[in-house]
PDB file of C-alpha atoms in Angstrom:
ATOM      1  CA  UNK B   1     -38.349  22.238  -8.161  1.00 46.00           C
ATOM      2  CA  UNK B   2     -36.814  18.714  -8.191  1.00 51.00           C
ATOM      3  CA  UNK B   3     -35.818  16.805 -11.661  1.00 49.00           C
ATOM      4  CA  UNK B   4     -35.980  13.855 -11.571  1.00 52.00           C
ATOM      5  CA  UNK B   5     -32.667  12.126 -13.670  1.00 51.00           C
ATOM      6  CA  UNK B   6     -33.472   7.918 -13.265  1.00 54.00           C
ATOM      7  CA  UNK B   7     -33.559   7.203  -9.557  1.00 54.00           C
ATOM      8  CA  UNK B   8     -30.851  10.017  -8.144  1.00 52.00           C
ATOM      9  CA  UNK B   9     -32.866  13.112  -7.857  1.00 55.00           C
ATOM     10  CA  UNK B  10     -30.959  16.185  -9.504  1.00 55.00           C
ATOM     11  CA  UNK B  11     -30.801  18.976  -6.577  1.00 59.00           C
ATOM     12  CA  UNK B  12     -29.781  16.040  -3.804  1.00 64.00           C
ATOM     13  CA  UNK B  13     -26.840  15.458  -6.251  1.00 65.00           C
ATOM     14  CA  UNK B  14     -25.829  18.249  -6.447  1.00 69.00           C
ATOM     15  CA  UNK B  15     -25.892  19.008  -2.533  1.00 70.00           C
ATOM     16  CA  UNK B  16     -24.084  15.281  -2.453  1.00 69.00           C
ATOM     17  CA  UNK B  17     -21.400  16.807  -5.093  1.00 85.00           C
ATOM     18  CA  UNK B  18     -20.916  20.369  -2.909  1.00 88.00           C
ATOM     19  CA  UNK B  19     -20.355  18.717   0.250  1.00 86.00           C
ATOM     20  CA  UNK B  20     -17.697  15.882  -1.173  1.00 89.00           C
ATOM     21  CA  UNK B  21     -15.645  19.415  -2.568  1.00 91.00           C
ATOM     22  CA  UNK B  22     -15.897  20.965   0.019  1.00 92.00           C
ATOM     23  CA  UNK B  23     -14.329  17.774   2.439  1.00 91.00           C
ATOM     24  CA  UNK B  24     -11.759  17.025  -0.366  1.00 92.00           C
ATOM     25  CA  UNK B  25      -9.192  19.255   0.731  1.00 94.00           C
ATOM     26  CA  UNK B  26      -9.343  17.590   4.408  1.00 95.00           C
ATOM     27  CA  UNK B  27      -9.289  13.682   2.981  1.00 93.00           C
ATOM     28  CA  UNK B  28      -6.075  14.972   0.722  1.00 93.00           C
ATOM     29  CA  UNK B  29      -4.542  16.309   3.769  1.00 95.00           C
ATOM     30  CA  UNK B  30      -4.952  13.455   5.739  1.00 94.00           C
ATOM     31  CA  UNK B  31      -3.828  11.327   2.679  1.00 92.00           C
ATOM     32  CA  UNK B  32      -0.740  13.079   2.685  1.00 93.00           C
ATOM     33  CA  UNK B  33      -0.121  13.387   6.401  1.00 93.00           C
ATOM     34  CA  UNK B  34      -0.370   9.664   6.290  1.00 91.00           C
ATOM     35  CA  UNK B  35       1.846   8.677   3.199  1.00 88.00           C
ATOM     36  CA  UNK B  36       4.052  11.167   4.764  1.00 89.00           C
ATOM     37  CA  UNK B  37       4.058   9.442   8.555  1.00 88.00           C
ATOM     38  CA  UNK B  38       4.376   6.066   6.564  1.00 84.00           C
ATOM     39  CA  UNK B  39       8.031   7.182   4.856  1.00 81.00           C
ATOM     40  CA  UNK B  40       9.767   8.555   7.466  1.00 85.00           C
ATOM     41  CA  UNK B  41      13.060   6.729   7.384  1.00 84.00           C
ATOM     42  CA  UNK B  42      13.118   6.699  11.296  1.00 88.00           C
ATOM     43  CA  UNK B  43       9.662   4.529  11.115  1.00 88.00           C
ATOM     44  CA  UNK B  44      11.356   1.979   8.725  1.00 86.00           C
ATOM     45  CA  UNK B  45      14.632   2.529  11.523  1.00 89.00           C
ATOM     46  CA  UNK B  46      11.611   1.437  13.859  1.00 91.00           C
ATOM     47  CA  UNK B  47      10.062  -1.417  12.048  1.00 90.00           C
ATOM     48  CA  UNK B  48      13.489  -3.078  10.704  1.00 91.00           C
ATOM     49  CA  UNK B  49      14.672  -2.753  14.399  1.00 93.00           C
ATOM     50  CA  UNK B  50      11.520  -4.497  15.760  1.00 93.00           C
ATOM     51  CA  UNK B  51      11.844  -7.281  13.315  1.00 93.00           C
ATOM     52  CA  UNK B  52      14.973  -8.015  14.319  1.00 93.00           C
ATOM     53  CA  UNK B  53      16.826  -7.525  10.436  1.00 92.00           C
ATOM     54  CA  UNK B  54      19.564  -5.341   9.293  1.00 90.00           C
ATOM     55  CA  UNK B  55      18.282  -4.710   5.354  1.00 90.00           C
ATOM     56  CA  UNK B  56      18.326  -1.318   3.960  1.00 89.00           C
ATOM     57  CA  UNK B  57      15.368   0.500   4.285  1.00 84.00           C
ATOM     58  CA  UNK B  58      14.898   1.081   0.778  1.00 85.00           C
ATOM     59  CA  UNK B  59      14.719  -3.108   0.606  1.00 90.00           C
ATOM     60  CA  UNK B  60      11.977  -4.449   2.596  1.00 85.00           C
ATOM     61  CA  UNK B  61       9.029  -2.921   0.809  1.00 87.00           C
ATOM     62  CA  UNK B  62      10.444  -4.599  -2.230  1.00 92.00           C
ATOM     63  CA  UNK B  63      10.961  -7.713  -0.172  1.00 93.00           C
ATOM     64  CA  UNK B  64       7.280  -7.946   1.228  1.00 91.00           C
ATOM     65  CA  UNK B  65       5.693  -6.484  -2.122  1.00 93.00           C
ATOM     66  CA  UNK B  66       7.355  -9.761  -3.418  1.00 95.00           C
ATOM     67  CA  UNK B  67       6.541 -11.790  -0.877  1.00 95.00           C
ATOM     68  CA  UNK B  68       2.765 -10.795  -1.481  1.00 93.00           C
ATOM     69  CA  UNK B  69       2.639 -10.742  -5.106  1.00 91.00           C
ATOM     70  CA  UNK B  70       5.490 -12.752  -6.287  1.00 84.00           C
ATOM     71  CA  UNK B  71       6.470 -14.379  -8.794  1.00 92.00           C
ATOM     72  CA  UNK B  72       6.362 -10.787 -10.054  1.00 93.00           C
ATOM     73  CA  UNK B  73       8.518  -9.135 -12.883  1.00 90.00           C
ATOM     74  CA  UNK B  74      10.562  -6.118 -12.299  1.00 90.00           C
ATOM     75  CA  UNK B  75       8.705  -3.728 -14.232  1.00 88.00           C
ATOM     76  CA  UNK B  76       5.235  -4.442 -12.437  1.00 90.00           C
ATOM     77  CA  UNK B  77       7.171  -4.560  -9.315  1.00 92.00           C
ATOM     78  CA  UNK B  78       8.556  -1.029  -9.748  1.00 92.00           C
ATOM     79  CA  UNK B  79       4.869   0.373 -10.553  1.00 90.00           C
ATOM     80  CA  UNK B  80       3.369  -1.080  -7.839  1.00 86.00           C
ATOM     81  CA  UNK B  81       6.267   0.687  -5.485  1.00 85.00           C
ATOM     82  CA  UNK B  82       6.527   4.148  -7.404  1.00 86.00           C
ATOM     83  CA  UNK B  83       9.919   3.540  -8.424  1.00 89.00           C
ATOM     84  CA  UNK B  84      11.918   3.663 -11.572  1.00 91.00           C
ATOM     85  CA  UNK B  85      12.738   0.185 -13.298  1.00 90.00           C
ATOM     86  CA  UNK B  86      16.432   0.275 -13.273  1.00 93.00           C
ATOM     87  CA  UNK B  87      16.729   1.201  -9.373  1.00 93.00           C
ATOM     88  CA  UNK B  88      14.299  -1.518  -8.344  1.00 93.00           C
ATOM     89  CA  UNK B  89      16.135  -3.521 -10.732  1.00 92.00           C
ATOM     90  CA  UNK B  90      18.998  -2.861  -8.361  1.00 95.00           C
ATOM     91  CA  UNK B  91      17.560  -3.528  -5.802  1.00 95.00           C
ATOM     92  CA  UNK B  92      16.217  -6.702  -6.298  1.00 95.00           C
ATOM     93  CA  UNK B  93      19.934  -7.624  -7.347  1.00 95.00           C
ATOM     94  CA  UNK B  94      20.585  -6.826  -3.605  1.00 96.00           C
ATOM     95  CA  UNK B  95      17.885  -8.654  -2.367  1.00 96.00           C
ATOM     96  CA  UNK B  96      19.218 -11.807  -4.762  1.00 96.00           C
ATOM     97  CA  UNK B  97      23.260 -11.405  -2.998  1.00 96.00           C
ATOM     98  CA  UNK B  98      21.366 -11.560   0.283  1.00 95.00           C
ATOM     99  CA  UNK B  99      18.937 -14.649  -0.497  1.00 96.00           C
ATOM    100  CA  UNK B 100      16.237 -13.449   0.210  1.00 96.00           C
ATOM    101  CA  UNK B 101      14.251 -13.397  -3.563  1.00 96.00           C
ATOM    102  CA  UNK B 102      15.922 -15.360  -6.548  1.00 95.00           C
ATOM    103  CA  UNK B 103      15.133 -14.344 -10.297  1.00 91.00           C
ATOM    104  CA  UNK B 104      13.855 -16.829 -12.901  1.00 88.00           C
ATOM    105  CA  UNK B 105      12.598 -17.030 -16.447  1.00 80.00           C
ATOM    106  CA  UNK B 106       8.806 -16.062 -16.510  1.00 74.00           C
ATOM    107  CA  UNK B 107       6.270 -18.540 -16.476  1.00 76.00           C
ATOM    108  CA  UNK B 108       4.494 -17.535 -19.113  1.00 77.00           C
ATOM    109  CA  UNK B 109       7.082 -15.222 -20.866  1.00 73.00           C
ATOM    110  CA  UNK B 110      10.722 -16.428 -20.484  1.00 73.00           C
ATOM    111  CA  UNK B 111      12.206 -13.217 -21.965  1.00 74.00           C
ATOM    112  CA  UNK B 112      10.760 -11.435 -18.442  1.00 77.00           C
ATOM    113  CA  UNK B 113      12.598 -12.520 -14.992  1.00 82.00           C
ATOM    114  CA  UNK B 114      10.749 -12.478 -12.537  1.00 90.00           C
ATOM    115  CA  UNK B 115      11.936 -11.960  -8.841  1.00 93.00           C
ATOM    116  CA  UNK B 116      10.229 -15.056  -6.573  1.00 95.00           C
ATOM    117  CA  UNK B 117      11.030 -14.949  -2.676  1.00 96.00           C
ATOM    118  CA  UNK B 118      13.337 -17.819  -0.886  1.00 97.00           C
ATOM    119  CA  UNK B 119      12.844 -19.035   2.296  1.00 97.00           C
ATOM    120  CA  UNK B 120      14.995 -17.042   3.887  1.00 96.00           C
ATOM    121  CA  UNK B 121      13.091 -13.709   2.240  1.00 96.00           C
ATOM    122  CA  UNK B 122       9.960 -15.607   3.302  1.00 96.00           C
ATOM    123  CA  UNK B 123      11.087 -15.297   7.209  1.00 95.00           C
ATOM    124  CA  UNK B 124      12.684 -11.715   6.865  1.00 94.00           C
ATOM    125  CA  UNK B 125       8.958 -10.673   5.370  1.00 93.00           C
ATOM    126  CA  UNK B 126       7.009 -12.235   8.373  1.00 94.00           C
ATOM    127  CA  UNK B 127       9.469 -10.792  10.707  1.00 94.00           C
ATOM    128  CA  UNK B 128       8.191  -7.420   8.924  1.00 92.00           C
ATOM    129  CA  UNK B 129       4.884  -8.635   9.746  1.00 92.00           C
ATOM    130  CA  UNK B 130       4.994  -9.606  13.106  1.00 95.00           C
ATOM    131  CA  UNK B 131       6.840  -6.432  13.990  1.00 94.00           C
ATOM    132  CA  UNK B 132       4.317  -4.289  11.966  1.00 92.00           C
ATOM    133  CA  UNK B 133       1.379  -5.924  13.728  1.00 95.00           C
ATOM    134  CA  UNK B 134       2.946  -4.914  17.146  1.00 95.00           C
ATOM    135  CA  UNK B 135       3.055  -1.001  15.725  1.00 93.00           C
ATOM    136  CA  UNK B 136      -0.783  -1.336  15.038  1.00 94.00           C
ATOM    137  CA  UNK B 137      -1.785  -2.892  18.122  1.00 96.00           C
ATOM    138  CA  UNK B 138      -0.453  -0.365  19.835  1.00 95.00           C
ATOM    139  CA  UNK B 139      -1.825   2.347  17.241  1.00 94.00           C
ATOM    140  CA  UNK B 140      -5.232   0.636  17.496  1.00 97.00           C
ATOM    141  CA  UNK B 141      -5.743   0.245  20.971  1.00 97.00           C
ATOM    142  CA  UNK B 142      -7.950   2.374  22.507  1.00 97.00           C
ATOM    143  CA  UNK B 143      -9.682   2.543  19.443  1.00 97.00           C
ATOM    144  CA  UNK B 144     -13.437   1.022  19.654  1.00 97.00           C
ATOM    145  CA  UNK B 145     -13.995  -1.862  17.675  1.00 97.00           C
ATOM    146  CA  UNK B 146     -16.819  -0.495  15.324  1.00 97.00           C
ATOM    147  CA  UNK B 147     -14.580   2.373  14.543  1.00 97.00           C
ATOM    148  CA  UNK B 148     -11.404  -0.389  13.586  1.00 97.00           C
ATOM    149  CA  UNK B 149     -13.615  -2.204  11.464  1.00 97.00           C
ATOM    150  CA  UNK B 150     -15.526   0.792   9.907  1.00 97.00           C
ATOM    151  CA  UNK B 151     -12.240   1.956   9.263  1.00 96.00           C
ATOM    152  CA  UNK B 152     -10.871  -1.190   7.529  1.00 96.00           C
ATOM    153  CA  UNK B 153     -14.252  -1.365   5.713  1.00 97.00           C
ATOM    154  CA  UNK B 154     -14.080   2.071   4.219  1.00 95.00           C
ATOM    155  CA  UNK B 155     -10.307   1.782   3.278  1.00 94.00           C
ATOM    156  CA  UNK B 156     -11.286  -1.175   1.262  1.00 94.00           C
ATOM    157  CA  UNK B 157     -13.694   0.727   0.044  1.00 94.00           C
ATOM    158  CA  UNK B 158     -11.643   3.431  -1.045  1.00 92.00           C
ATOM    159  CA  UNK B 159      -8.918   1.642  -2.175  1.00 90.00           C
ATOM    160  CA  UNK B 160     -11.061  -0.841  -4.741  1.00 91.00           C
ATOM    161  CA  UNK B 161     -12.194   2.087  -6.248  1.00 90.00           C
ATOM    162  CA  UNK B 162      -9.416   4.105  -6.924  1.00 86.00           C
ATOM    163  CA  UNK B 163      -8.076   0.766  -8.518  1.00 84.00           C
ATOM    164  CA  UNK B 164     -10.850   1.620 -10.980  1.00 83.00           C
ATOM    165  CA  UNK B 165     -10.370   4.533 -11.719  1.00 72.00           C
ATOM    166  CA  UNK B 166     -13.111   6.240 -12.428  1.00 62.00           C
ATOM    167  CA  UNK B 167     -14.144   9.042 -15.281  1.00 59.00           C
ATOM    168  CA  UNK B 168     -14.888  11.914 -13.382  1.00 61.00           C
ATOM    169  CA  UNK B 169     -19.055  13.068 -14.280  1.00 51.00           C
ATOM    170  CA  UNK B 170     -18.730  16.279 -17.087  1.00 47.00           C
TER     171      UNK B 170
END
């Protein structure tokens, strides 16, 4: 017997529902395996050497997070990276010595400073880029073309809606 709830029939849902638990385990595992692969210190080694710059590894995702989304103030910058306030305050006090970002007044609150990149940042972060496009090229190679862009599709996918979050159903 099938119930009928709006358009999503009842027993298909719950089939749909039984299959996605049972495949969670393997997405979190490759979720894992892949933040894990991302922050090895001996990739960042690999990608700092490729681009050509001496910067501590613990710097350049700061630099290119600012690069992206900068002006940005320290506190949104630190939840974006997983870090606590006061070290990526730090840090972008390291990035400032080197020229790379400069702090300012807010622009719409002057009691936040926010960290904006220089030109010379703006060169280290598309070094970053250029050598980070030469890793995935040669990642991405033999891959077929449908799979690269179902891949890219479904990431976006995936990524938009974790950004909202969600309820889970009761």
């Amino acid at each position: 017997m099938h119930i009928s709830s709006g358009d999503v029939d009842v027993s298909t849902k719950k089939v749909y529902n039984t299959h996605i638990k049972k495949k969670l385990p393997e997405l979190h595992r490759s979720l894992i395996d892949i933040a894990s692969l991302m922050n090895r210190p001996e990739r960042d080694a690999q990608l700092l050497e490729l681009a050509g710059l001496t910067l501590e590894r613990a710097l350049f995702p700061l630099l290119v997070t600012i690069e992206r989304r900068g002006p940005i103030g320290v506190v949104e910058l630190a939840e974006g990276v997983g870090r606590d306030y006061t070290t990526v305050s730090r840090q972008v006090a390291r990035l400032e010595a080197l020229e790379l970002v400069e702090r300012r007044a807010g622009s719409t609150d002057k009691r936040v400073r926010e960290a904006v990149i220089t030109p010379r940042g703006k060169e280290a972060a598309e070094a970053v880029d250029v050598a980070r496009e030469k890793m995935a090229l040669a990642l991405f190679r033999n891959w077929p073309r449908e799979d690269f862009d179902e891949l890219i599709r479904l990431m976006r996918m995936f990524a938009d809606g974790m950004s909202r979050q969600p309820a889970a159903d009761k």
